[in-house]
Every structure is written in structure tokens, then in C-alpha cells.
Amino acid sequence: MIEDKFIECAKRGKILAAKCKKCNNTQLATILFCLKCNSNELEHVELDGEGRVVTYTILHVAPEGYEKYSPYAWVILESNGLNISGFLEGVKSPSELPLNSKVKIIGYDERGIILSKA
Ligand SMILES: [Zn+2]
């Protein structure tokens, strides 16, 4: 399963991406056809899991089952031209996480992709 491989890469701090052999578009590997040209001739590449914060939401009241993690930020980061979402623990207020801050992928668990400040 491609999802398993994606998770295994995230646990090593990498992003599993798919590069289109026809048009060179790069996208997340969990999408099985090229979003630009519709080709299914994709090859997998591992990208460095560092990026910058595009936007985020701070959650002080976590959904059921996630209380132990709060407060945390649900972050959209931009890395290698891709937008990826992940969790960043211990963020209480926006002053702690300016936009464009550097973050990196450090793991994957029940929450999804786990980030830390880079
Ligand atoms: Zn393409």
C-alpha cells in the first residue's frame, strides 16, 4: 500500500512524492495520477521533510481522544512546492509560531504527520 510507504517515509522525516514522467509535475505520492496531465506514469521520490509554515490553527480544545496532545497547532506547511498538513505540539499562541517559520517532519502516529520547529 502506498499509504504505508508514505507513513514509513514520514517516520524517517521524509516526504514520499510522485514525479510525473511526462510533465515533471511533483505531487504527494498518495495521489495515483498526475494532477496536471492525468498521466499514471509516476515515479516515487523521497523529498526532504523541511518546510515553512503557510498557515495554521491552534487547538486548545482537542477532539475526543486527542486531549493529551493539546494545545497543538494544525499546520499547513509548504515543502518542495507541496502543501502538507501536520501536527505541531506545544503551541499556545500565534506569537510562538510566526508564518514562514521553519518546521520539519519528525514522525507519524495516530494524529498523522508530526512536526517540530526546525
Ligand atoms: Zn504529468
Coordinates of C-alpha atoms and ligand atoms in Angstrom, one line a residue:
M1 CA 0.0 0.0 0.0
I2 CA 1.3 3.4 -1.0
E3 CA -0.1 4.9 2.3
D4 CA 2.2 2.5 4.3
K5 CA 5.2 3.6 2.3
F6 CA 4.2 7.3 2.8
I7 CA 4.0 6.7 6.6
E8 CA 7.3 4.8 6.7
C9 CA 9.0 7.8 4.9
A10 CA 7.3 10.3 7.3
K11 CA 8.7 8.4 10.3
R12 CA 12.2 9.0 8.8
G13 CA 11.4 12.7 8.3
K14 CA 10.9 12.4 4.6
I15 CA 8.1 13.1 2.2
L16 CA 7.2 10.4 -0.3
A17 CA 6.3 12.3 -3.5
A18 CA 5.5 11.2 -7.0
K19 CA 7.1 12.8 -10.0
C20 CA 5.3 12.6 -13.4
K21 CA 7.5 11.1 -16.1
K22 CA 5.6 13.1 -18.8
C23 CA 5.4 16.6 -17.4
N24 CA 7.7 16.5 -14.4
N25 CA 4.9 17.7 -12.0
T26 CA 5.7 16.7 -8.4
Q27 CA 2.9 15.8 -6.0
L28 CA 2.2 13.7 -3.0
A29 CA 2.6 10.0 -3.7
T30 CA -0.8 9.2 -2.3
I31 CA -2.4 10.6 -5.4
L32 CA -2.1 7.9 -8.1
F33 CA -2.4 10.0 -11.3
C34 CA -0.8 13.3 -12.3
L35 CA -2.9 16.3 -11.3
K36 CA -1.5 18.3 -14.2
C37 CA -1.7 15.9 -17.2
N38 CA -3.6 12.9 -15.9
S39 CA -0.7 10.5 -16.7
N40 CA -0.4 7.5 -14.4
E41 CA 3.3 7.2 -15.2
L42 CA 4.7 8.4 -11.9
E43 CA 7.9 7.6 -10.2
H44 CA 8.4 7.9 -6.5
V45 CA 11.0 10.2 -5.0
E46 CA 11.8 10.9 -1.3
L47 CA 12.0 14.6 -0.5
D48 CA 13.5 16.3 2.4
G49 CA 10.8 16.9 5.1
E50 CA 11.6 20.5 5.9
G51 CA 9.4 23.4 5.0
R52 CA 7.8 26.6 6.1
V53 CA 4.6 27.4 7.8
V54 CA 1.9 28.7 5.4
T55 CA -1.0 28.8 7.8
Y56 CA -2.2 27.0 10.9
T57 CA -4.9 26.7 13.5
I58 CA -4.2 26.4 17.2
L59 CA -6.4 23.9 19.0
H60 CA -6.8 24.4 22.8
V61 CA -9.8 22.1 23.0
A62 CA -8.8 18.9 21.2
P63 CA -11.2 16.4 19.7
E64 CA -12.1 13.4 21.8
G65 CA -9.1 11.1 22.2
Y66 CA -6.6 13.8 21.4
E67 CA -6.9 15.7 24.7
K68 CA -3.4 14.6 25.9
Y69 CA -1.9 16.4 22.9
S70 CA -3.4 19.9 23.4
P71 CA -2.6 22.6 22.9
Y72 CA -1.3 22.0 19.5
A73 CA -1.2 23.6 16.1
W74 CA -2.7 22.0 13.0
V75 CA -0.2 23.4 10.4
I76 CA -0.1 23.6 6.7
L77 CA 3.5 23.7 5.6
E78 CA 5.0 24.3 2.2
S79 CA 7.8 22.0 1.3
N80 CA 9.4 21.4 -2.2
G81 CA 6.4 23.2 -3.7
L82 CA 3.9 20.8 -1.9
N83 CA 1.4 21.7 0.7
I84 CA 1.3 19.2 3.6
S85 CA -0.6 19.3 6.8
G86 CA 0.7 18.1 10.2
F87 CA 0.6 18.5 14.0
L88 CA 2.9 20.7 16.0
E89 CA 2.7 20.1 19.7
G90 CA 3.0 22.7 22.4
V91 CA 1.9 25.9 20.5
K92 CA -0.3 28.0 22.7
S93 CA -0.4 31.3 20.9
P94 CA 0.4 32.7 17.4
S95 CA 3.4 34.6 18.8
E96 CA 5.1 31.3 19.2
L97 CA 4.7 30.4 15.6
P98 CA 5.1 33.2 13.1
L99 CA 4.1 32.5 9.5
N100 CA 7.1 31.3 7.4
S101 CA 8.7 29.7 10.4
K102 CA 10.7 26.7 9.5
V103 CA 9.3 23.3 10.5
K104 CA 10.3 19.8 9.8
I105 CA 8.6 16.4 9.7
I106 CA 9.8 14.2 12.6
G107 CA 7.3 11.3 12.6
Y108 CA 3.9 9.9 12.1
D109 CA 1.4 8.5 14.5
E110 CA -2.4 8.3 15.1
R111 CA -2.6 12.1 14.6
G112 CA -0.9 12.0 11.2
I113 CA 2.3 13.8 10.3
I114 CA 4.2 15.1 13.3
L115 CA 6.2 18.3 13.0
S116 CA 8.7 20.1 15.1
K117 CA 10.2 23.6 14.8
A118 CA 13.3 23.3 12.6
Ligands
ZN1 ZN 2.0 14.9 -15.6

